Short mmCIF file of C-alpha atoms in Angstrom, two decimals:
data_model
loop_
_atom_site.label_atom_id
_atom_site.label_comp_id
_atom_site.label_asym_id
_atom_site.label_seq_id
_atom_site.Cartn_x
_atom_site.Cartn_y
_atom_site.Cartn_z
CA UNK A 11 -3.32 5.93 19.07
CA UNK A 12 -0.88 8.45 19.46
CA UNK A 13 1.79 9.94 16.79
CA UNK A 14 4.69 7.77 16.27
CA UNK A 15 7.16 9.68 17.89
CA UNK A 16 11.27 9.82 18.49
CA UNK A 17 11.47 7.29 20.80
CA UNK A 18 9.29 4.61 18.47
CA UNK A 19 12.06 5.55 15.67
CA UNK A 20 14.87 4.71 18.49
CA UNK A 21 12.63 1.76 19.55
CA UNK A 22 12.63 0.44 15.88
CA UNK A 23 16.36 0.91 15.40
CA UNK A 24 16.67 -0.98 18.68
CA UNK A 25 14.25 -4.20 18.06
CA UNK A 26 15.96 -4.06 14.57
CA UNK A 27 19.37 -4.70 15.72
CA UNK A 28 18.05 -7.32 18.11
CA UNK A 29 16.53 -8.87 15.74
CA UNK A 30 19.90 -9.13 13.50
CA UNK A 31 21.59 -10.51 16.48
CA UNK A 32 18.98 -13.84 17.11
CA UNK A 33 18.65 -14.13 13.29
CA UNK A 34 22.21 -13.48 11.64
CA UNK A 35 24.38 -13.18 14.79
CA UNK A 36 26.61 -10.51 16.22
CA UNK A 37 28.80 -10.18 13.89
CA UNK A 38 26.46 -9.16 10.57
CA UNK A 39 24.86 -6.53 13.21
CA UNK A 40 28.66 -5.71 13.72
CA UNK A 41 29.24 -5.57 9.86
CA UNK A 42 26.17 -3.38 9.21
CA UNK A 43 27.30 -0.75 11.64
CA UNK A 44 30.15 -0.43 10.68
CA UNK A 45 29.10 -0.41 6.65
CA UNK A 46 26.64 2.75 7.24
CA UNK A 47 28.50 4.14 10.58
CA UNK A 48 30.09 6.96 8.33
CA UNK A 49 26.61 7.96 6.90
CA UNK A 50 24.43 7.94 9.69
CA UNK A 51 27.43 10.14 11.63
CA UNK A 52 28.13 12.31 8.94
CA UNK A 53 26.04 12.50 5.30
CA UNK A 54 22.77 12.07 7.42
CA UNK A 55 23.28 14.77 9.67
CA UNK A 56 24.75 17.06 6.96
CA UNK A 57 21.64 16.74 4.84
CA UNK A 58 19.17 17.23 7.65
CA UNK A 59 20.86 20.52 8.98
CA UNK A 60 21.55 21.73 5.31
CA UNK A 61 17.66 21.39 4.36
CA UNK A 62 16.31 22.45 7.17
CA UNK A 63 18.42 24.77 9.14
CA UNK A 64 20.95 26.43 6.67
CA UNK A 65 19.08 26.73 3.31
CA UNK A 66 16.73 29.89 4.05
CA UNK A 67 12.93 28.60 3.97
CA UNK A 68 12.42 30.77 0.82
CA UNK A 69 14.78 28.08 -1.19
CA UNK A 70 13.67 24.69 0.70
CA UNK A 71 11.77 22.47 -1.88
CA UNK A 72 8.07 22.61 -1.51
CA UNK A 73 8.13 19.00 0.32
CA UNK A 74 10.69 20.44 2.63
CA UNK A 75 8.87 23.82 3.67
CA UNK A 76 5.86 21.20 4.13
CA UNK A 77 7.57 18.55 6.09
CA UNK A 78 7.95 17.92 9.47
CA UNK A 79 11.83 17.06 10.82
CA UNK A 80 10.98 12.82 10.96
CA UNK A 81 9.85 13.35 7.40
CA UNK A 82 12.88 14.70 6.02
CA UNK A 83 14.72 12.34 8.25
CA UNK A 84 12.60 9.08 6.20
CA UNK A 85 13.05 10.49 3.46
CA UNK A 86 16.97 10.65 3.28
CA UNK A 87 16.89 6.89 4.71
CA UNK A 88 14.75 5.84 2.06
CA UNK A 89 16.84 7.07 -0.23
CA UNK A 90 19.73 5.26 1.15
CA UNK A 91 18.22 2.06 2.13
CA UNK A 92 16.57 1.73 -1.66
CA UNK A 93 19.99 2.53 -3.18
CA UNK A 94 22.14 -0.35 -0.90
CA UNK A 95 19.40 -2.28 0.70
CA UNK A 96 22.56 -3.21 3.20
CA UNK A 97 20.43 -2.22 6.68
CA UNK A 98 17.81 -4.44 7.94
CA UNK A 99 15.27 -2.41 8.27
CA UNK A 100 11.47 -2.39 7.80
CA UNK A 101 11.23 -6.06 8.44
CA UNK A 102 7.74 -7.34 9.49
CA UNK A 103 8.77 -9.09 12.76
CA UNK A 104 10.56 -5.84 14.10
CA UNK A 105 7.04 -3.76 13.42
CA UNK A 106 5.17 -6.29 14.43
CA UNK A 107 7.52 -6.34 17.90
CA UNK A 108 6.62 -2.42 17.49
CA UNK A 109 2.61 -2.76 16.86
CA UNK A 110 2.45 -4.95 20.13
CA UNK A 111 4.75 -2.61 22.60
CA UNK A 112 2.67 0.27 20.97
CA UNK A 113 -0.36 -1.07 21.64
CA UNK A 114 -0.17 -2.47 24.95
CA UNK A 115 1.83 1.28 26.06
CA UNK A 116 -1.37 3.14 25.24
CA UNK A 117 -3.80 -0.01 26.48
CA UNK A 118 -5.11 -0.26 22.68
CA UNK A 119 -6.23 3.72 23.24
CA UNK A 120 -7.81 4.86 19.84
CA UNK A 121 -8.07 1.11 18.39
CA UNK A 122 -11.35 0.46 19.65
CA UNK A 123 -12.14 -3.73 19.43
CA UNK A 124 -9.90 -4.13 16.27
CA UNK A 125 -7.72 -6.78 16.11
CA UNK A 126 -5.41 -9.03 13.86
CA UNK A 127 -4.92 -12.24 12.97
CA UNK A 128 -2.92 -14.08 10.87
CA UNK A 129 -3.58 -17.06 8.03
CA UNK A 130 -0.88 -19.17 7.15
CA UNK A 131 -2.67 -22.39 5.30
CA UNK A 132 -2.75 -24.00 1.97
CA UNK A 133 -0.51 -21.54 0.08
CA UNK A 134 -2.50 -18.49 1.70
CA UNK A 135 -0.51 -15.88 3.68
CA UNK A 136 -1.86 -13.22 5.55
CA UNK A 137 -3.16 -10.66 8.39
CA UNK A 138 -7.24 -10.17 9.01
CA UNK A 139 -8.38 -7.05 10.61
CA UNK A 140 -11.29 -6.93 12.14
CA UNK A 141 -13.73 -6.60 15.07
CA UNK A 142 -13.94 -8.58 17.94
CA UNK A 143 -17.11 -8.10 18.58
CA UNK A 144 -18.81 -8.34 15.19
CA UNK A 145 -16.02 -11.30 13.49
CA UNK A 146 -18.87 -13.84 14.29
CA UNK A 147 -21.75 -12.17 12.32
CA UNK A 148 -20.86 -13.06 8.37
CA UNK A 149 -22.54 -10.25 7.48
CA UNK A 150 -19.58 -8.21 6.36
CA UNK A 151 -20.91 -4.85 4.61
CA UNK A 152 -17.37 -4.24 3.26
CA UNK A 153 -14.39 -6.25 2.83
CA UNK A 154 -11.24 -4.68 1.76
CA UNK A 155 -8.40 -6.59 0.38
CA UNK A 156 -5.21 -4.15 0.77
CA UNK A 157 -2.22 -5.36 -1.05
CA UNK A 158 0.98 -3.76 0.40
CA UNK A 159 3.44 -2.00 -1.31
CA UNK A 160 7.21 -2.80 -0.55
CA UNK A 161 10.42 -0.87 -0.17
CA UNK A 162 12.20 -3.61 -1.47
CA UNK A 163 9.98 -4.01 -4.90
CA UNK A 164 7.07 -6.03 -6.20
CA UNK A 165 5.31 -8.58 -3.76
CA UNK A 166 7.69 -7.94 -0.99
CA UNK A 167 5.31 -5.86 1.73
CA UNK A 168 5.50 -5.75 4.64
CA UNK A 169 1.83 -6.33 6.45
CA UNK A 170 2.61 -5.73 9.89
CA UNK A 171 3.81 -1.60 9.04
CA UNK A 172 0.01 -1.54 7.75
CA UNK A 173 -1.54 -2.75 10.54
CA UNK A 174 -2.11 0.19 12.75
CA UNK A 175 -3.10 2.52 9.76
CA UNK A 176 -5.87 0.04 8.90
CA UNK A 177 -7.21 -0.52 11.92
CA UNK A 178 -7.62 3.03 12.14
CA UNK A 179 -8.96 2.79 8.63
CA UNK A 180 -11.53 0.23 10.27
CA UNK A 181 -12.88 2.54 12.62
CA UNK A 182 -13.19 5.34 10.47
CA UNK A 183 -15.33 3.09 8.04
CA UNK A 184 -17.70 2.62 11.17
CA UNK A 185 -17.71 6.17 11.83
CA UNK A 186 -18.61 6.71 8.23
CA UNK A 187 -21.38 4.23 8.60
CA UNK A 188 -20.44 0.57 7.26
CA UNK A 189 -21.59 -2.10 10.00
CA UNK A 190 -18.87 -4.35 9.96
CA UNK A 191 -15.95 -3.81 7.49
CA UNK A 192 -13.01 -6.57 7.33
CA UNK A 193 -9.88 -5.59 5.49
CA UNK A 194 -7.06 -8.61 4.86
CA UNK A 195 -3.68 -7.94 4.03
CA UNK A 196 -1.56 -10.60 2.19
CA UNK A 197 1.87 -11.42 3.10
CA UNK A 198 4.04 -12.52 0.57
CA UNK A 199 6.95 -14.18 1.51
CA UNK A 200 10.53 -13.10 -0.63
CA UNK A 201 11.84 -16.70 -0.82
CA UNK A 202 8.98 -18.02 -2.67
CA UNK A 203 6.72 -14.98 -4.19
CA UNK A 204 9.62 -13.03 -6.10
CA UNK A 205 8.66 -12.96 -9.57
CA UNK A 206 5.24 -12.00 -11.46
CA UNK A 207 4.54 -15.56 -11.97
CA UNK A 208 4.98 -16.13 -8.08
CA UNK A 209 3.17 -13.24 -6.76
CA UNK A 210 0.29 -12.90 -8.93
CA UNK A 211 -1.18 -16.61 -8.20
CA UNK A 212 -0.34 -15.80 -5.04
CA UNK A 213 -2.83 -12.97 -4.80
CA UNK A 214 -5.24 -14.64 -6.66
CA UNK A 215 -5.37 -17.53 -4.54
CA UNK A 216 -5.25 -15.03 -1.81
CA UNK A 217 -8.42 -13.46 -2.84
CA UNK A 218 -9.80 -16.60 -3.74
CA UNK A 219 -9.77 -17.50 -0.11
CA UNK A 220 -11.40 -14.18 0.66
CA UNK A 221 -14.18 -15.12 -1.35
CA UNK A 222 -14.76 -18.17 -0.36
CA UNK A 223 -14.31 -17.09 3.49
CA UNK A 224 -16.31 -14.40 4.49
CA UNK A 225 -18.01 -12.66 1.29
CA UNK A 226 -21.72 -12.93 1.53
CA UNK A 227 -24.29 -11.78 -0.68
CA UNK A 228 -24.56 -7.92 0.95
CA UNK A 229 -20.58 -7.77 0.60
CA UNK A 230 -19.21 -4.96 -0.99
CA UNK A 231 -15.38 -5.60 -1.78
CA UNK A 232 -12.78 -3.49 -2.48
CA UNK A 233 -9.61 -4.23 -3.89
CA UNK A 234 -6.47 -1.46 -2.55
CA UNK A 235 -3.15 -1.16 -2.42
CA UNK A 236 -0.46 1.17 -2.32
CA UNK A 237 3.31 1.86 -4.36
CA UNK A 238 4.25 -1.02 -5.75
CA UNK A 239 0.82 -3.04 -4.20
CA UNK A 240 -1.30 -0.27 -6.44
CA UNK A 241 0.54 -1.79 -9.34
CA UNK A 242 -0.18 -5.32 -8.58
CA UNK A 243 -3.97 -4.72 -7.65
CA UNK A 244 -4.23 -3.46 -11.53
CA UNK A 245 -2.68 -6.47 -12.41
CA UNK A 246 -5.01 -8.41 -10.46
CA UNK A 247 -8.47 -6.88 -11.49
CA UNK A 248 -7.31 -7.79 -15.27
CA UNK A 249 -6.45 -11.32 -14.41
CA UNK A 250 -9.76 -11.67 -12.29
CA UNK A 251 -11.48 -10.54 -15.65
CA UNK A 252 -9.81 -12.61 -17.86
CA UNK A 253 -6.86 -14.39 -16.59
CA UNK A 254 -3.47 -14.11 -19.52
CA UNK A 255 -1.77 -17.33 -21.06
CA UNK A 256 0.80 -17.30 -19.01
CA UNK A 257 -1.01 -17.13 -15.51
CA UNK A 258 -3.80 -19.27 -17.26
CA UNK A 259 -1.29 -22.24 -17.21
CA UNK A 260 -0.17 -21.66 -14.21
CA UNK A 261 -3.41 -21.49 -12.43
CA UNK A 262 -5.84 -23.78 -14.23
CA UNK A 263 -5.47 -26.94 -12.01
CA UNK A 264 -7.42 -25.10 -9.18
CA UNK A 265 -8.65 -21.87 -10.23
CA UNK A 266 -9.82 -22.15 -13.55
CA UNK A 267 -13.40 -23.25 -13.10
CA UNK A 268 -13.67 -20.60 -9.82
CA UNK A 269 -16.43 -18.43 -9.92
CA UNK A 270 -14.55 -14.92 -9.67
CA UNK A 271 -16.38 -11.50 -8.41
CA UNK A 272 -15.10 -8.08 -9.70
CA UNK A 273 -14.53 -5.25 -6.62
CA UNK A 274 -17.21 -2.51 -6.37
CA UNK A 275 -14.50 -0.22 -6.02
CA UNK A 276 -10.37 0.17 -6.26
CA UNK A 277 -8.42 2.26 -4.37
CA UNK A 278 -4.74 2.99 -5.43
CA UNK A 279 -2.51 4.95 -3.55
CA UNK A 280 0.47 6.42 -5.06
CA UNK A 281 0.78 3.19 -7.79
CA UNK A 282 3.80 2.81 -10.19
CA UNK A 283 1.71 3.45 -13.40
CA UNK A 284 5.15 2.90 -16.13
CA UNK A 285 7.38 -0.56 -14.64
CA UNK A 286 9.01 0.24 -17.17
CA UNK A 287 10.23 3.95 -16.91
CA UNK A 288 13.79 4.93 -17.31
CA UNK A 289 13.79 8.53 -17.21
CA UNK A 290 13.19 10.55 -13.81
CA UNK A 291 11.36 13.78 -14.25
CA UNK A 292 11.57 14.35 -10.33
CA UNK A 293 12.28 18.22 -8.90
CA UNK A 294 14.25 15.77 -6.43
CA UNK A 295 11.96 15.57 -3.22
CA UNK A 296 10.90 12.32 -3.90
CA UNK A 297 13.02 9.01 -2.44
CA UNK A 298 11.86 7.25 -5.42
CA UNK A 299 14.07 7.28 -8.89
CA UNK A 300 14.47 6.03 -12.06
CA UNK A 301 17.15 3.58 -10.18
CA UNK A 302 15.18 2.55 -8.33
CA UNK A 303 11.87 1.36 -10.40
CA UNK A 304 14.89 -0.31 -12.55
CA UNK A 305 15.95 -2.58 -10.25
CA UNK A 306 12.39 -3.65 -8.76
CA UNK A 307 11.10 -4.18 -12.79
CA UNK A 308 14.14 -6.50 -13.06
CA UNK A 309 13.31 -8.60 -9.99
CA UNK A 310 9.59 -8.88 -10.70
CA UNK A 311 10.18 -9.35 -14.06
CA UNK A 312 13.62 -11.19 -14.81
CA UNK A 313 13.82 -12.43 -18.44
CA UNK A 314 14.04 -16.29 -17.21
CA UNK A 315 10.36 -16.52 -16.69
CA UNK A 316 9.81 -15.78 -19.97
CA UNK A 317 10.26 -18.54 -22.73
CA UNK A 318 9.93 -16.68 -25.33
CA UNK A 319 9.90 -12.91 -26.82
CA UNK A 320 6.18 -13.67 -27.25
CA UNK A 321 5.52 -14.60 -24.57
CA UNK A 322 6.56 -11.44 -22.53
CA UNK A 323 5.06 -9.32 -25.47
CA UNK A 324 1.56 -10.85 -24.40
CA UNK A 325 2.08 -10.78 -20.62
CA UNK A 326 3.25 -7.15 -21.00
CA UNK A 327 -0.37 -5.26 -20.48
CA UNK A 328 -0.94 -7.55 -17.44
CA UNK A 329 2.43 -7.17 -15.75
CA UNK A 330 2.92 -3.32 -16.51
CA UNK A 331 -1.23 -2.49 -16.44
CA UNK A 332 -0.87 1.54 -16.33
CA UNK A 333 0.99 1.20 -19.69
CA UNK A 334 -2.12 -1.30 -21.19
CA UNK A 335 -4.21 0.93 -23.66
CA UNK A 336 -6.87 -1.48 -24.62
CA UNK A 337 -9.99 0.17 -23.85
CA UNK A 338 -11.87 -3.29 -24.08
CA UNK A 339 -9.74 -4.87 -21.79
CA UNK A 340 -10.51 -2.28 -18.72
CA UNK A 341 -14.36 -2.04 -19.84
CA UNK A 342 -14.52 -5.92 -19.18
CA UNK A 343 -12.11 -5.45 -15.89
CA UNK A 344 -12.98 -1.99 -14.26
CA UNK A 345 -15.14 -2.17 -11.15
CA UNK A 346 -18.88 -1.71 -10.73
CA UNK A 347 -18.92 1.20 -9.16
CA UNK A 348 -15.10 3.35 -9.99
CA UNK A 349 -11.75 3.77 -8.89
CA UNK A 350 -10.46 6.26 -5.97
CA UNK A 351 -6.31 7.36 -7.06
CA UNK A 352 -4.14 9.02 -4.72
CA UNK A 353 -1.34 10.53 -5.00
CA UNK A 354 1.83 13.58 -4.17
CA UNK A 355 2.49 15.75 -6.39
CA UNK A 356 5.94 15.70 -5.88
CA UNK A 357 6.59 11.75 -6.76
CA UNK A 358 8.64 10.94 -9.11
CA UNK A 359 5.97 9.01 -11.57
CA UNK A 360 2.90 11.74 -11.06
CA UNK A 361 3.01 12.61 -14.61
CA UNK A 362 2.28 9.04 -15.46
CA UNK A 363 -0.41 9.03 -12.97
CA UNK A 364 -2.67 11.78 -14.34
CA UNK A 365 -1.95 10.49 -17.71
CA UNK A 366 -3.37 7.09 -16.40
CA UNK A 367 -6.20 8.34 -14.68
CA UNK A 368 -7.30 10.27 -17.92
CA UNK A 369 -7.23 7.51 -20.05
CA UNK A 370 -9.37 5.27 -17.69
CA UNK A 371 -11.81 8.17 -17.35
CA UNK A 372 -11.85 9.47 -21.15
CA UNK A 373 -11.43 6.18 -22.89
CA UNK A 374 -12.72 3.36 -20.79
CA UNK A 375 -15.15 5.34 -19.31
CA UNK A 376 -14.51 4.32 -15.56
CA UNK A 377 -16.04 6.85 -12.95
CA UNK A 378 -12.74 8.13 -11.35
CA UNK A 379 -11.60 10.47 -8.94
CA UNK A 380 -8.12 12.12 -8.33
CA UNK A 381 -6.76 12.65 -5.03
CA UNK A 382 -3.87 14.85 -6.10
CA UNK A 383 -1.75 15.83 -2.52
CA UNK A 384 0.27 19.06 -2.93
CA UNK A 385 4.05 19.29 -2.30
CA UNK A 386 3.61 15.64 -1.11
CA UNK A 387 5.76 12.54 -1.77
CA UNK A 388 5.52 8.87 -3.26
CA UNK A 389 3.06 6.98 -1.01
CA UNK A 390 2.36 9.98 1.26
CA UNK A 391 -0.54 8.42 3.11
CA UNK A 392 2.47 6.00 4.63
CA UNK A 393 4.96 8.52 5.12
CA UNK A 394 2.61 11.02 6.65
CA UNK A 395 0.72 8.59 8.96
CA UNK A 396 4.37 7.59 10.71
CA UNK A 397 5.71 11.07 10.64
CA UNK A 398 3.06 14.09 11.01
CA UNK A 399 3.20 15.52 14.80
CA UNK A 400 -0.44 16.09 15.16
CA UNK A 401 -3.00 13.19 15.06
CA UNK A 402 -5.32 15.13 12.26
CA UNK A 403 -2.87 15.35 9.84
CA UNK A 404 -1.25 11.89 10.65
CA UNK A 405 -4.83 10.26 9.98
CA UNK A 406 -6.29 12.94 7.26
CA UNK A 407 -5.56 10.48 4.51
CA UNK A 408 -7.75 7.74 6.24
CA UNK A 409 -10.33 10.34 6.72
CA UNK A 410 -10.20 10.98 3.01
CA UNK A 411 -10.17 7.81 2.10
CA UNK A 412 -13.09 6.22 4.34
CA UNK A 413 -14.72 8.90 3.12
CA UNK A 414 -14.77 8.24 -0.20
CA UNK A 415 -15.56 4.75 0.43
CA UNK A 416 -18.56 5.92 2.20
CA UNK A 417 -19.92 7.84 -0.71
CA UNK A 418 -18.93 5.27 -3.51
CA UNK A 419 -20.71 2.19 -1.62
CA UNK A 420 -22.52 3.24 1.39
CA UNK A 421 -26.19 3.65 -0.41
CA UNK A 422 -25.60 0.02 -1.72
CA UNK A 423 -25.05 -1.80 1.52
CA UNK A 424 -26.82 -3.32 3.87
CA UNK A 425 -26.50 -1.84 6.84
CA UNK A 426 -26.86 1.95 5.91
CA UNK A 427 -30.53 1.18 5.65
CA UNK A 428 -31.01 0.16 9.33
CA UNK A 429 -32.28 2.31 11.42
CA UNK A 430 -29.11 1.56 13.60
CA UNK A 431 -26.70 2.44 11.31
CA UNK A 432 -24.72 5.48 11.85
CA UNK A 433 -24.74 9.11 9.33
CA UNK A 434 -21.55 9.50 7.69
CA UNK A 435 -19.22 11.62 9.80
CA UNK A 436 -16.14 13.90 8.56
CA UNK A 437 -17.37 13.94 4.59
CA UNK A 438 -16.62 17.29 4.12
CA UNK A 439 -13.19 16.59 4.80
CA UNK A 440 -13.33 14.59 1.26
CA UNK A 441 -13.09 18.43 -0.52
CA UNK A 442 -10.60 20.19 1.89
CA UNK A 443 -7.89 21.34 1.08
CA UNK A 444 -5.06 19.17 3.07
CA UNK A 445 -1.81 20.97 2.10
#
């Protein structure tokens, strides 16, 4: 596919506003203008010309002498949509609008058979990627279950901006050599999966269904996500391990007596390792602050779902997981084979990251990598695959990461052992330098 250019961020503005009009009506479209008309014609343009134009190069921030013009552009709308949330923006019906125009302008160019479709049954929520022409085999070599992070906190991606990255993801996996990888993508839903005592039966019902569905004996799964989505996959591999009170009570009429299968592998991308940080230790390139993480730990963890002070005491290493320091608790929960943890080196929580990482590796002995991006930002894989100019560095973090895949589960599957199967392409790329 080819780089999302100027005309898909016009395209997305447009779709967006059409979408306020059949949904809200005129005159909220009419009342959102005119709310940010004063930024987008004045602050916006002064802090794109100022960064990149009248501050000499020598003084730019290292994201900014790194960054290509839509970059900087994202990341001053980040920063203003996270602070108001008053635009309506991101929403998964505009990209998926957006995924389809896309795809039909370049005749699926770059996509190869990979397709979507979406589950919405018995409490489960959710897009499927795969490949047309191998869906009907069950003999899935890898099965990724991608939890999405969300601009608007905890349990509140947005699938359909993922769905293009991993389908590209997809077909890098085959190039690496996996047979037939399937990746699913849940979709929470904000009126119903708010909270942590929404959103995490949600996801474990979610990858109960995956289980059940199309794991066979040969399947290798991984369990991903990125931001916000990193966080809650912690979350998740602790309660697949051993579920807490609280979720216990919630889940026991029917989960309990499930027969639950750790990942091979995790892959986090940029994940919020503190909920609970207060301080920002940011140089300020980063769209992510303090503020920010504030107001999504409130939402996904309001006081009212808590009966007692006790009660949130015990939930606390399961609902804030980079923060849990009990070295038996991650032995019993950490994968088969190890964890894969990217991130910029410019976010605003990278301190807690390598701190987290170190602990895993040191203490809980977990076979870890770092994937540490220079002068990039919070969730750069995102960022960079919907604002780099040139197709290699748009899709370098894919190539990274289907590369690690590779070398983490490859010799275990099934398929790399057929004389069909297909030698790992692009592994060097894995050590590169990509900044």
């Amino acid at each position: 596919m080819d780089v999302f250019r100027f005309k898909d961020i016009v395209l997305v503005f447009i779709l967006s506003f059409i979408y306020t009009v059949l949904e809200h009506g005129v005159m909220e479209l009419v009342v959102m203008i005119m709310n940010n008309v004063q930024w987008f014609t004045i602050t916006l343009p002064y802090e794109f010309l100022w960064q990149r134009y009248c501050n000499p190069f020598p003084y730019q921030s290292i994201v900014s002498q790194r960054a290509t013009n839509k970059e900087i552009l994202l990341i001053e709308m980040l920063r203003k949509y996270l602070v108001s949330s008053s635009g309506l923006f991101f929403l998964s019906q505009v990209f998926q609008w957006v995924n389809w125009i896309r795809r039909l302008r370049s005749l699926g160019e770059g996509l190869g058979d990979f397709k979507t479709y979406t589950i919405n049954s018995n409490g489960v929520r959710g897009n499927w990627i795969y490949s047309n022409n191998r869906i009907s085999a069950s003999n899935h070599d890898i099965i990724i279950f991608f939890i999405p992070g969300g601009l608007n906190g905890y349990g509140k991606g947005n699938a359909e901006m993922y769905t293009e990255y991993l389908s590209i993801l997809s077909i890098n996996l085959l190039e690496q050599g996996f047979g037939n990888p399937l990746i699913f993508i849940p979709q929470s839903t904000a009126s119903h999966h708010s909270t942590y005592t929404e959103i995490i039966p949600f996801l474990l019902k979610s990858y109960q269904y995956v289980l059940k569905q199309r794991v066979s004996r040969h399947t290798q799964i991984v369990i991903a996500g990125d931001s916000t989505g990193g966080t809650l996959a912690l979350t998740l591999l602790l309660q697949i391990s051993q579920p807490s009170p609280l979720i216990s009570k919630i889940i026991k009429h029917n989960m309990d007596s499930f027969q639950w299968k750790k990942p091979q592998a995790i892959l986090l991308i940029s994940p919020i390792c503190d909920i609970e940080r207060t301080t920002s230790t940011s140089k300020g390139c980063d769209y992510i602050t303090a503020t920010v993480l504030s107001k999504w730990r409130n939402n996904y963890v309001p006081d009212a779902i808590f009966d007692s002070e006790s009660t949130r005491s015990n939930e606390l290493v399961y609902y804030n997981p980079g923060m849990n320091r009990d070295t038996l608790s991650w032995k019993k929960a950490r994968p088969e084979i190890g964890m894969f943890l990217s991130f910029g080196s410019e976010e605003l929580v990278a301190s807690d990251t390598i701190k987290y990482a170190l602990f895993l590796s040191s203490k809980c002995h977990i076979k870890l990598r770092q994937d540490r991006q220079v002068a990039q930002i919070h969730n750069w894989a995102l960022v960079n695959f919907y604002t780099e100019d040139r197709v290699d560095h748009r899709e370098v973090s894919l190539q990274i990461y289907s590369g690690a895949l590779s070398r983490m589960l490859l010799w275990s599957s099934s398929s790399y052992v057929n004389l069909r199967s297909k030698e790992p392409t692009n592994v060097i790329k894995l050590d590169e330098d990509h900044t």
